[in-house]
Amino acid sequence: AQSVSQHNHHVILSEAASLELGCNYSYGGTVNLFWYVQYPGQHLQLLLKYFSGDPLVKGIKGFEAEFIKSKFSFNLRKPSVQWSDTAEYFCAVGIYNQGGKLIFGQGTELSVKP
Amino acid sequence: EAQVTQNPRYLITVTGKKLTVTCSQNMNHEYMSWYRQDPGLGLRQIYYSMNVEVTDKGDVPEGYKVSRKEKRNFPLILESPSPNQTSLYFCASSLRESSYNEQFFGPGTRLTVL
């Protein structure tokens, strides 16, 4: 069965530290990849997405992610985090021709200390 | 303002008492979906709808029903709620099937079943 795995359940960083959140998926076919963010008490919002082309995609608020097909990975990065980045981050994989299914990872809670 | 709305936002009920959580979107989206979010499990799809009168099961459909009589509305029905349905529920919509399109999420409904 297809699945998405996020390596870290909870990450704690100080402001200005660099961030990398891991995401791996298990599916051998064509996928589309997303990162969503959920700020405390709010609904999920799209950070960035990859469909095709340049495997390094840039999203909002200085986030970027790199798709490495050989590793089935789509890691999220930010060079310098801010306190306002405190949120839960979800990696999601869209599998075409499966009813438009979007499979989410377990989520990574990021806490940024001021 | 383009949005997905859900009602109620919070609900405490008792086992066996039928309830409905409403979801409405004003973006003329074809695809709508319900997810539940549980700690450590991420978001899991309950049901989805590709268009009016077209619904299908997601990964965790047991104990839930849905209907899609109008394009804008996609209510989630719990005929006989049980404590294991205590969760945070999100409705989402996208222009078309979600593997290619950004999903827009509602604010969530926190349900407690006693």
PDB file of C-alpha atoms in Angstrom:
ATOM      1  CA  ALA A   1       0.000   0.000   0.000  1.00  0.00           C
ATOM      2  CA  GLN A   2       1.133   3.511  -0.664  1.00  0.00           C
ATOM      3  CA  SER A   3       2.383   5.424   2.327  1.00  0.00           C
ATOM      4  CA  VAL A   4       4.128   8.636   3.282  1.00  0.00           C
ATOM      5  CA  SER A   5       6.632   8.779   6.096  1.00  0.00           C
ATOM      6  CA  GLN A   6       7.856  11.866   7.877  1.00  0.00           C
ATOM      7  CA  HIS A   7      10.973  11.120   9.850  1.00  0.00           C
ATOM      8  CA  ASN A   8      10.622  13.580  12.677  1.00  0.00           C
ATOM      9  CA  HIS A   9       7.615  13.815  14.929  1.00  0.00           C
ATOM     10  CA  HIS A  10       8.734  16.937  16.779  1.00  0.00           C
ATOM     11  CA  VAL A  11      11.563  19.307  15.912  1.00  0.00           C
ATOM     12  CA  ILE A  12      12.721  22.101  18.189  1.00  0.00           C
ATOM     13  CA  LEU A  13      14.949  24.851  16.779  1.00  0.00           C
ATOM     14  CA  SER A  14      16.157  28.259  17.780  1.00  0.00           C
ATOM     15  CA  GLU A  15      15.432  31.246  15.580  1.00  0.00           C
ATOM     16  CA  ALA A  16      17.828  31.595  12.627  1.00  0.00           C
ATOM     17  CA  ALA A  17      18.629  27.891  12.630  1.00  0.00           C
ATOM     18  CA  SER A  18      18.303  25.984   9.382  1.00  0.00           C
ATOM     19  CA  LEU A  19      15.471  23.542   8.909  1.00  0.00           C
ATOM     20  CA  GLU A  20      15.166  20.312   7.018  1.00  0.00           C
ATOM     21  CA  LEU A  21      12.139  18.058   7.400  1.00  0.00           C
ATOM     22  CA  GLY A  22      12.285  14.654   5.822  1.00  0.00           C
ATOM     23  CA  CYS A  23       9.551  13.037   3.765  1.00  0.00           C
ATOM     24  CA  ASN A  24       9.663   9.698   1.984  1.00  0.00           C
ATOM     25  CA  TYR A  25       6.920   7.959   0.100  1.00  0.00           C
ATOM     26  CA  SER A  26       6.383   4.461  -1.147  1.00  0.00           C
ATOM     27  CA  TYR A  27       4.933   4.300  -4.634  1.00  0.00           C
ATOM     28  CA  GLY A  28       6.679   3.393  -7.837  1.00  0.00           C
ATOM     29  CA  GLY A  29       4.554   5.376 -10.267  1.00  0.00           C
ATOM     30  CA  THR A  30       4.109   9.020 -11.085  1.00  0.00           C
ATOM     31  CA  VAL A  31       3.310  11.208  -8.114  1.00  0.00           C
ATOM     32  CA  ASN A  32       2.674  14.821  -7.319  1.00  0.00           C
ATOM     33  CA  LEU A  33       4.089  16.126  -4.084  1.00  0.00           C
ATOM     34  CA  PHE A  34       2.889  18.720  -1.622  1.00  0.00           C
ATOM     35  CA  TRP A  35       3.844  20.282   1.658  1.00  0.00           C
ATOM     36  CA  TYR A  36       1.047  21.746   3.762  1.00  0.00           C
ATOM     37  CA  VAL A  37       1.414  23.786   6.940  1.00  0.00           C
ATOM     38  CA  GLN A  38      -1.000  24.061   9.850  1.00  0.00           C
ATOM     39  CA  TYR A  39      -0.387  27.007  12.167  1.00  0.00           C
ATOM     40  CA  PRO A  40      -1.745  26.646  15.704  1.00  0.00           C
ATOM     41  CA  GLY A  41      -5.524  26.725  15.673  1.00  0.00           C
ATOM     42  CA  GLN A  42      -5.729  27.201  11.922  1.00  0.00           C
ATOM     43  CA  HIS A  43      -6.549  25.092   8.920  1.00  0.00           C
ATOM     44  CA  LEU A  44      -4.033  23.566   6.544  1.00  0.00           C
ATOM     45  CA  GLN A  45      -2.484  25.785   3.907  1.00  0.00           C
ATOM     46  CA  LEU A  46      -0.376  24.874   0.902  1.00  0.00           C
ATOM     47  CA  LEU A  47       3.330  25.694   1.269  1.00  0.00           C
ATOM     48  CA  LEU A  48       4.549  24.348  -2.037  1.00  0.00           C
ATOM     49  CA  LYS A  49       3.986  21.663  -4.614  1.00  0.00           C
ATOM     50  CA  TYR A  50       5.877  19.669  -7.211  1.00  0.00           C
ATOM     51  CA  PHE A  51       4.324  18.267 -10.353  1.00  0.00           C
ATOM     52  CA  SER A  52       7.185  18.083 -12.858  1.00  0.00           C
ATOM     53  CA  GLY A  53      10.246  19.936 -14.113  1.00  0.00           C
ATOM     54  CA  ASP A  54      12.875  21.436 -11.828  1.00  0.00           C
ATOM     55  CA  PRO A  55      13.053  19.155  -8.777  1.00  0.00           C
ATOM     56  CA  LEU A  56      13.845  22.106  -6.535  1.00  0.00           C
ATOM     57  CA  VAL A  57      10.648  24.006  -5.877  1.00  0.00           C
ATOM     58  CA  LYS A  58      10.164  27.197  -3.966  1.00  0.00           C
ATOM     59  CA  GLY A  59       7.142  27.984  -1.902  1.00  0.00           C
ATOM     60  CA  ILE A  60       5.830  30.732   0.279  1.00  0.00           C
ATOM     61  CA  LYS A  61       7.620  32.253   3.271  1.00  0.00           C
ATOM     62  CA  GLY A  62      11.090  31.213   2.118  1.00  0.00           C
ATOM     63  CA  PHE A  63      10.456  27.464   2.114  1.00  0.00           C
ATOM     64  CA  GLU A  64      11.762  25.169  -0.578  1.00  0.00           C
ATOM     65  CA  ALA A  65      11.722  21.449  -1.204  1.00  0.00           C
ATOM     66  CA  GLU A  66      13.744  19.072  -3.310  1.00  0.00           C
ATOM     67  CA  PHE A  67      12.333  16.047  -5.067  1.00  0.00           C
ATOM     68  CA  ILE A  68      14.835  13.215  -5.351  1.00  0.00           C
ATOM     69  CA  LYS A  69      13.147  10.544  -7.419  1.00  0.00           C
ATOM     70  CA  SER A  70      15.776   7.868  -6.780  1.00  0.00           C
ATOM     71  CA  LYS A  71      15.282   8.244  -3.045  1.00  0.00           C
ATOM     72  CA  PHE A  72      11.496   8.680  -3.156  1.00  0.00           C
ATOM     73  CA  SER A  73      12.018  11.784  -1.061  1.00  0.00           C
ATOM     74  CA  PHE A  74      10.658  15.311  -0.940  1.00  0.00           C
ATOM     75  CA  ASN A  75      12.402  17.094   1.915  1.00  0.00           C
ATOM     76  CA  LEU A  76      11.378  20.552   3.067  1.00  0.00           C
ATOM     77  CA  ARG A  77      14.024  23.155   3.836  1.00  0.00           C
ATOM     78  CA  LYS A  78      14.340  26.700   5.077  1.00  0.00           C
ATOM     79  CA  PRO A  79      17.724  28.389   5.600  1.00  0.00           C
ATOM     80  CA  SER A  80      16.704  30.445   8.637  1.00  0.00           C
ATOM     81  CA  VAL A  81      13.549  29.783  10.644  1.00  0.00           C
ATOM     82  CA  GLN A  82      11.543  32.356  12.533  1.00  0.00           C
ATOM     83  CA  TRP A  83       9.357  32.044  15.607  1.00  0.00           C
ATOM     84  CA  SER A  84       6.333  32.466  13.309  1.00  0.00           C
ATOM     85  CA  ASP A  85       7.234  29.212  11.554  1.00  0.00           C
ATOM     86  CA  THR A  86       6.065  27.300  14.606  1.00  0.00           C
ATOM     87  CA  ALA A  87       3.448  24.968  13.149  1.00  0.00           C
ATOM     88  CA  GLU A  88       2.756  21.419  12.082  1.00  0.00           C
ATOM     89  CA  TYR A  89       4.005  20.439   8.650  1.00  0.00           C
ATOM     90  CA  PHE A  90       2.485  17.719   6.503  1.00  0.00           C
ATOM     91  CA  CYS A  91       3.956  16.076   3.468  1.00  0.00           C
ATOM     92  CA  ALA A  92       1.395  14.705   1.004  1.00  0.00           C
ATOM     93  CA  VAL A  93       1.574  12.628  -2.120  1.00  0.00           C
ATOM     94  CA  GLY A  94      -0.986  12.767  -4.893  1.00  0.00           C
ATOM     95  CA  ILE A  95      -1.397   9.601  -6.880  1.00  0.00           C
ATOM     96  CA  TYR A  96      -2.979  10.121 -10.226  1.00  0.00           C
ATOM     97  CA  ASN A  97      -5.762   7.820 -11.334  1.00  0.00           C
ATOM     98  CA  GLN A  98      -6.650   6.730  -7.827  1.00  0.00           C
ATOM     99  CA  GLY A  99      -9.716   8.841  -7.326  1.00  0.00           C
ATOM    100  CA  GLY A 100      -7.607  11.891  -6.827  1.00  0.00           C
ATOM    101  CA  LYS A 101      -6.284  10.496  -3.605  1.00  0.00           C
ATOM    102  CA  LEU A 102      -3.914  12.551  -1.503  1.00  0.00           C
ATOM    103  CA  ILE A 103      -1.951  10.559   1.067  1.00  0.00           C
ATOM    104  CA  PHE A 104      -0.635  12.503   4.031  1.00  0.00           C
ATOM    105  CA  GLY A 105       2.314  11.811   6.261  1.00  0.00           C
ATOM    106  CA  GLN A 106       1.977  11.758  10.021  1.00  0.00           C
ATOM    107  CA  GLY A 107       3.033  15.361  10.371  1.00  0.00           C
ATOM    108  CA  THR A 108       6.047  17.053  11.970  1.00  0.00           C
ATOM    109  CA  GLU A 109       5.524  19.554  14.724  1.00  0.00           C
ATOM    110  CA  LEU A 110       8.059  22.387  14.533  1.00  0.00           C
ATOM    111  CA  SER A 111       8.675  24.558  17.579  1.00  0.00           C
ATOM    112  CA  VAL A 112      10.902  27.595  17.093  1.00  0.00           C
ATOM    113  CA  LYS A 113      12.299  29.186  20.231  1.00  0.00           C
ATOM    114  CA  PRO A 114      12.697  32.977  20.113  1.00  0.00           C
TER     115      PRO A 114
ATOM    116  CA  GLU B   1     -13.747  35.638  -0.126  1.00  0.00           C
ATOM    117  CA  ALA B   2     -12.950  32.159  -1.422  1.00  0.00           C
ATOM    118  CA  GLN B   3     -13.316  29.713   1.410  1.00  0.00           C
ATOM    119  CA  VAL B   4     -14.426  26.386   2.785  1.00  0.00           C
ATOM    120  CA  THR B   5     -16.709  26.629   5.783  1.00  0.00           C
ATOM    121  CA  GLN B   6     -17.603  23.953   8.287  1.00  0.00           C
ATOM    122  CA  ASN B   7     -20.193  23.847  11.025  1.00  0.00           C
ATOM    123  CA  PRO B   8     -20.119  23.325  13.871  1.00  0.00           C
ATOM    124  CA  ARG B   9     -16.525  24.071  14.832  1.00  0.00           C
ATOM    125  CA  TYR B  10     -16.819  22.206  18.119  1.00  0.00           C
ATOM    126  CA  LEU B  11     -19.224  19.467  19.081  1.00  0.00           C
ATOM    127  CA  ILE B  12     -19.571  17.253  22.123  1.00  0.00           C
ATOM    128  CA  THR B  13     -22.101  14.470  21.794  1.00  0.00           C
ATOM    129  CA  VAL B  14     -22.955  11.075  23.196  1.00  0.00           C
ATOM    130  CA  THR B  15     -22.647   7.630  21.714  1.00  0.00           C
ATOM    131  CA  GLY B  16     -25.381   6.788  19.236  1.00  0.00           C
ATOM    132  CA  LYS B  17     -26.796  10.267  18.709  1.00  0.00           C
ATOM    133  CA  LYS B  18     -26.852  10.985  14.986  1.00  0.00           C
ATOM    134  CA  LEU B  19     -25.038  14.115  13.885  1.00  0.00           C
ATOM    135  CA  THR B  20     -24.181  15.981  10.712  1.00  0.00           C
ATOM    136  CA  VAL B  21     -21.188  18.213  10.068  1.00  0.00           C
ATOM    137  CA  THR B  22     -21.794  20.583   7.213  1.00  0.00           C
ATOM    138  CA  CYS B  23     -19.223  21.689   4.663  1.00  0.00           C
ATOM    139  CA  SER B  24     -19.664  24.325   2.010  1.00  0.00           C
ATOM    140  CA  GLN B  25     -17.326  25.892  -0.545  1.00  0.00           C
ATOM    141  CA  ASN B  26     -17.869  28.952  -2.692  1.00  0.00           C
ATOM    142  CA  MET B  27     -15.195  28.308  -5.312  1.00  0.00           C
ATOM    143  CA  ASN B  28     -17.249  26.145  -7.700  1.00  0.00           C
ATOM    144  CA  HIS B  29     -14.866  23.259  -7.028  1.00  0.00           C
ATOM    145  CA  GLU B  30     -15.732  19.837  -8.384  1.00  0.00           C
ATOM    146  CA  TYR B  31     -13.753  17.787  -5.868  1.00  0.00           C
ATOM    147  CA  MET B  32     -14.542  17.678  -2.165  1.00  0.00           C
ATOM    148  CA  SER B  33     -13.186  15.477   0.551  1.00  0.00           C
ATOM    149  CA  TRP B  34     -13.412  14.739   4.262  1.00  0.00           C
ATOM    150  CA  TYR B  35     -10.417  13.917   6.433  1.00  0.00           C
ATOM    151  CA  ARG B  36      -9.924  13.102  10.052  1.00  0.00           C
ATOM    152  CA  GLN B  37      -6.775  14.151  11.863  1.00  0.00           C
ATOM    153  CA  ASP B  38      -5.495  12.129  14.771  1.00  0.00           C
ATOM    154  CA  PRO B  39      -2.208  12.581  16.670  1.00  0.00           C
ATOM    155  CA  GLY B  40       0.603  10.597  15.094  1.00  0.00           C
ATOM    156  CA  LEU B  41      -1.549   9.497  12.172  1.00  0.00           C
ATOM    157  CA  GLY B  42      -1.725  12.665  10.096  1.00  0.00           C
ATOM    158  CA  LEU B  43      -4.783  13.169   7.948  1.00  0.00           C
ATOM    159  CA  ARG B  44      -6.716  10.207   6.669  1.00  0.00           C
ATOM    160  CA  GLN B  45      -9.331  10.470   3.996  1.00  0.00           C
ATOM    161  CA  ILE B  46     -12.837   9.392   4.963  1.00  0.00           C
ATOM    162  CA  TYR B  47     -14.850  10.020   1.799  1.00  0.00           C
ATOM    163  CA  TYR B  48     -14.441  12.055  -1.324  1.00  0.00           C
ATOM    164  CA  SER B  49     -16.596  13.320  -4.144  1.00  0.00           C
ATOM    165  CA  MET B  50     -15.461  13.951  -7.685  1.00  0.00           C
ATOM    166  CA  ASN B  51     -18.638  15.846  -8.547  1.00  0.00           C
ATOM    167  CA  VAL B  52     -22.337  16.105  -7.790  1.00  0.00           C
ATOM    168  CA  GLU B  53     -23.893  12.717  -7.009  1.00  0.00           C
ATOM    169  CA  VAL B  54     -20.462  11.027  -7.250  1.00  0.00           C
ATOM    170  CA  THR B  55     -18.994   9.895  -3.950  1.00  0.00           C
ATOM    171  CA  ASP B  56     -16.547   7.194  -2.967  1.00  0.00           C
ATOM    172  CA  LYS B  57     -14.852   5.766   0.081  1.00  0.00           C
ATOM    173  CA  GLY B  58     -11.487   6.914   1.255  1.00  0.00           C
ATOM    174  CA  ASP B  59      -9.213   5.052   3.622  1.00  0.00           C
ATOM    175  CA  VAL B  60     -11.362   5.137   6.761  1.00  0.00           C
ATOM    176  CA  PRO B  61     -15.040   5.259   5.734  1.00  0.00           C
ATOM    177  CA  GLU B  62     -16.504   2.970   8.409  1.00  0.00           C
ATOM    178  CA  GLY B  63     -19.138   4.702  10.514  1.00  0.00           C
ATOM    179  CA  TYR B  64     -19.543   7.667   8.170  1.00  0.00           C
ATOM    180  CA  LYS B  65     -21.852   8.661   5.336  1.00  0.00           C
ATOM    181  CA  VAL B  66     -21.739  11.535   2.897  1.00  0.00           C
ATOM    182  CA  SER B  67     -23.902  13.022   0.188  1.00  0.00           C
ATOM    183  CA  ARG B  68     -23.276  15.463  -2.652  1.00  0.00           C
ATOM    184  CA  LYS B  69     -26.594  16.769  -3.878  1.00  0.00           C
ATOM    185  CA  GLU B  70     -25.239  20.202  -4.730  1.00  0.00           C
ATOM    186  CA  LYS B  71     -21.822  21.191  -5.940  1.00  0.00           C
ATOM    187  CA  ARG B  72     -21.088  23.509  -3.043  1.00  0.00           C
ATOM    188  CA  ASN B  73     -22.130  21.251  -0.137  1.00  0.00           C
ATOM    189  CA  PHE B  74     -20.664  17.998   1.153  1.00  0.00           C
ATOM    190  CA  PRO B  75     -22.064  17.060   4.572  1.00  0.00           C
ATOM    191  CA  LEU B  76     -20.523  14.355   6.731  1.00  0.00           C
ATOM    192  CA  ILE B  77     -23.032  12.200   8.594  1.00  0.00           C
ATOM    193  CA  LEU B  78     -22.348  10.030  11.615  1.00  0.00           C
ATOM    194  CA  GLU B  79     -25.435   7.849  12.009  1.00  0.00           C
ATOM    195  CA  SER B  80     -24.384   6.342  15.336  1.00  0.00           C
ATOM    196  CA  PRO B  81     -21.247   8.018  16.649  1.00  0.00           C
ATOM    197  CA  SER B  82     -18.861   6.079  18.829  1.00  0.00           C
ATOM    198  CA  PRO B  83     -15.976   7.266  21.041  1.00  0.00           C
ATOM    199  CA  ASN B  84     -13.380   6.140  18.461  1.00  0.00           C
ATOM    200  CA  GLN B  85     -14.767   8.818  16.154  1.00  0.00           C
ATOM    201  CA  THR B  86     -13.556  11.503  18.524  1.00  0.00           C
ATOM    202  CA  SER B  87     -11.233  13.455  16.254  1.00  0.00           C
ATOM    203  CA  LEU B  88     -10.550  16.658  14.371  1.00  0.00           C
ATOM    204  CA  TYR B  89     -12.351  16.686  11.032  1.00  0.00           C
ATOM    205  CA  PHE B  90     -11.420  18.706   7.984  1.00  0.00           C
ATOM    206  CA  CYS B  91     -13.372  19.273   4.828  1.00  0.00           C
ATOM    207  CA  ALA B  92     -11.391  20.208   1.728  1.00  0.00           C
ATOM    208  CA  SER B  93     -12.111  21.112  -1.856  1.00  0.00           C
ATOM    209  CA  SER B  94     -10.140  21.447  -5.050  1.00  0.00           C
ATOM    210  CA  LEU B  95     -10.898  22.499  -8.568  1.00  0.00           C
ATOM    211  CA  ARG B  96     -10.722  18.916  -9.709  1.00  0.00           C
ATOM    212  CA  GLU B  97      -9.306  15.713  -8.328  1.00  0.00           C
ATOM    213  CA  SER B  98      -6.831  16.425  -5.601  1.00  0.00           C
ATOM    214  CA  SER B  99      -3.726  14.623  -6.792  1.00  0.00           C
ATOM    215  CA  TYR B 100      -3.016  17.488  -9.214  1.00  0.00           C
ATOM    216  CA  ASN B 101      -4.702  20.382  -7.564  1.00  0.00           C
ATOM    217  CA  GLU B 102      -4.188  22.343  -4.397  1.00  0.00           C
ATOM    218  CA  GLN B 103      -6.769  21.476  -1.802  1.00  0.00           C
ATOM    219  CA  PHE B 104      -8.372  24.241   0.215  1.00  0.00           C
ATOM    220  CA  PHE B 105      -9.201  23.236   3.748  1.00  0.00           C
ATOM    221  CA  GLY B 106     -11.945  24.296   6.070  1.00  0.00           C
ATOM    222  CA  PRO B 107     -11.213  25.444   9.632  1.00  0.00           C
ATOM    223  CA  GLY B 108     -11.896  22.032  11.148  1.00  0.00           C
ATOM    224  CA  THR B 109     -14.530  20.543  13.437  1.00  0.00           C
ATOM    225  CA  ARG B 110     -13.406  19.132  16.744  1.00  0.00           C
ATOM    226  CA  LEU B 111     -15.751  16.297  17.670  1.00  0.00           C
ATOM    227  CA  THR B 112     -15.875  14.572  21.035  1.00  0.00           C
ATOM    228  CA  VAL B 113     -18.066  11.498  21.439  1.00  0.00           C
ATOM    229  CA  LEU B 114     -18.677  10.496  25.047  1.00  0.00           C
TER     230      LEU B 114
END
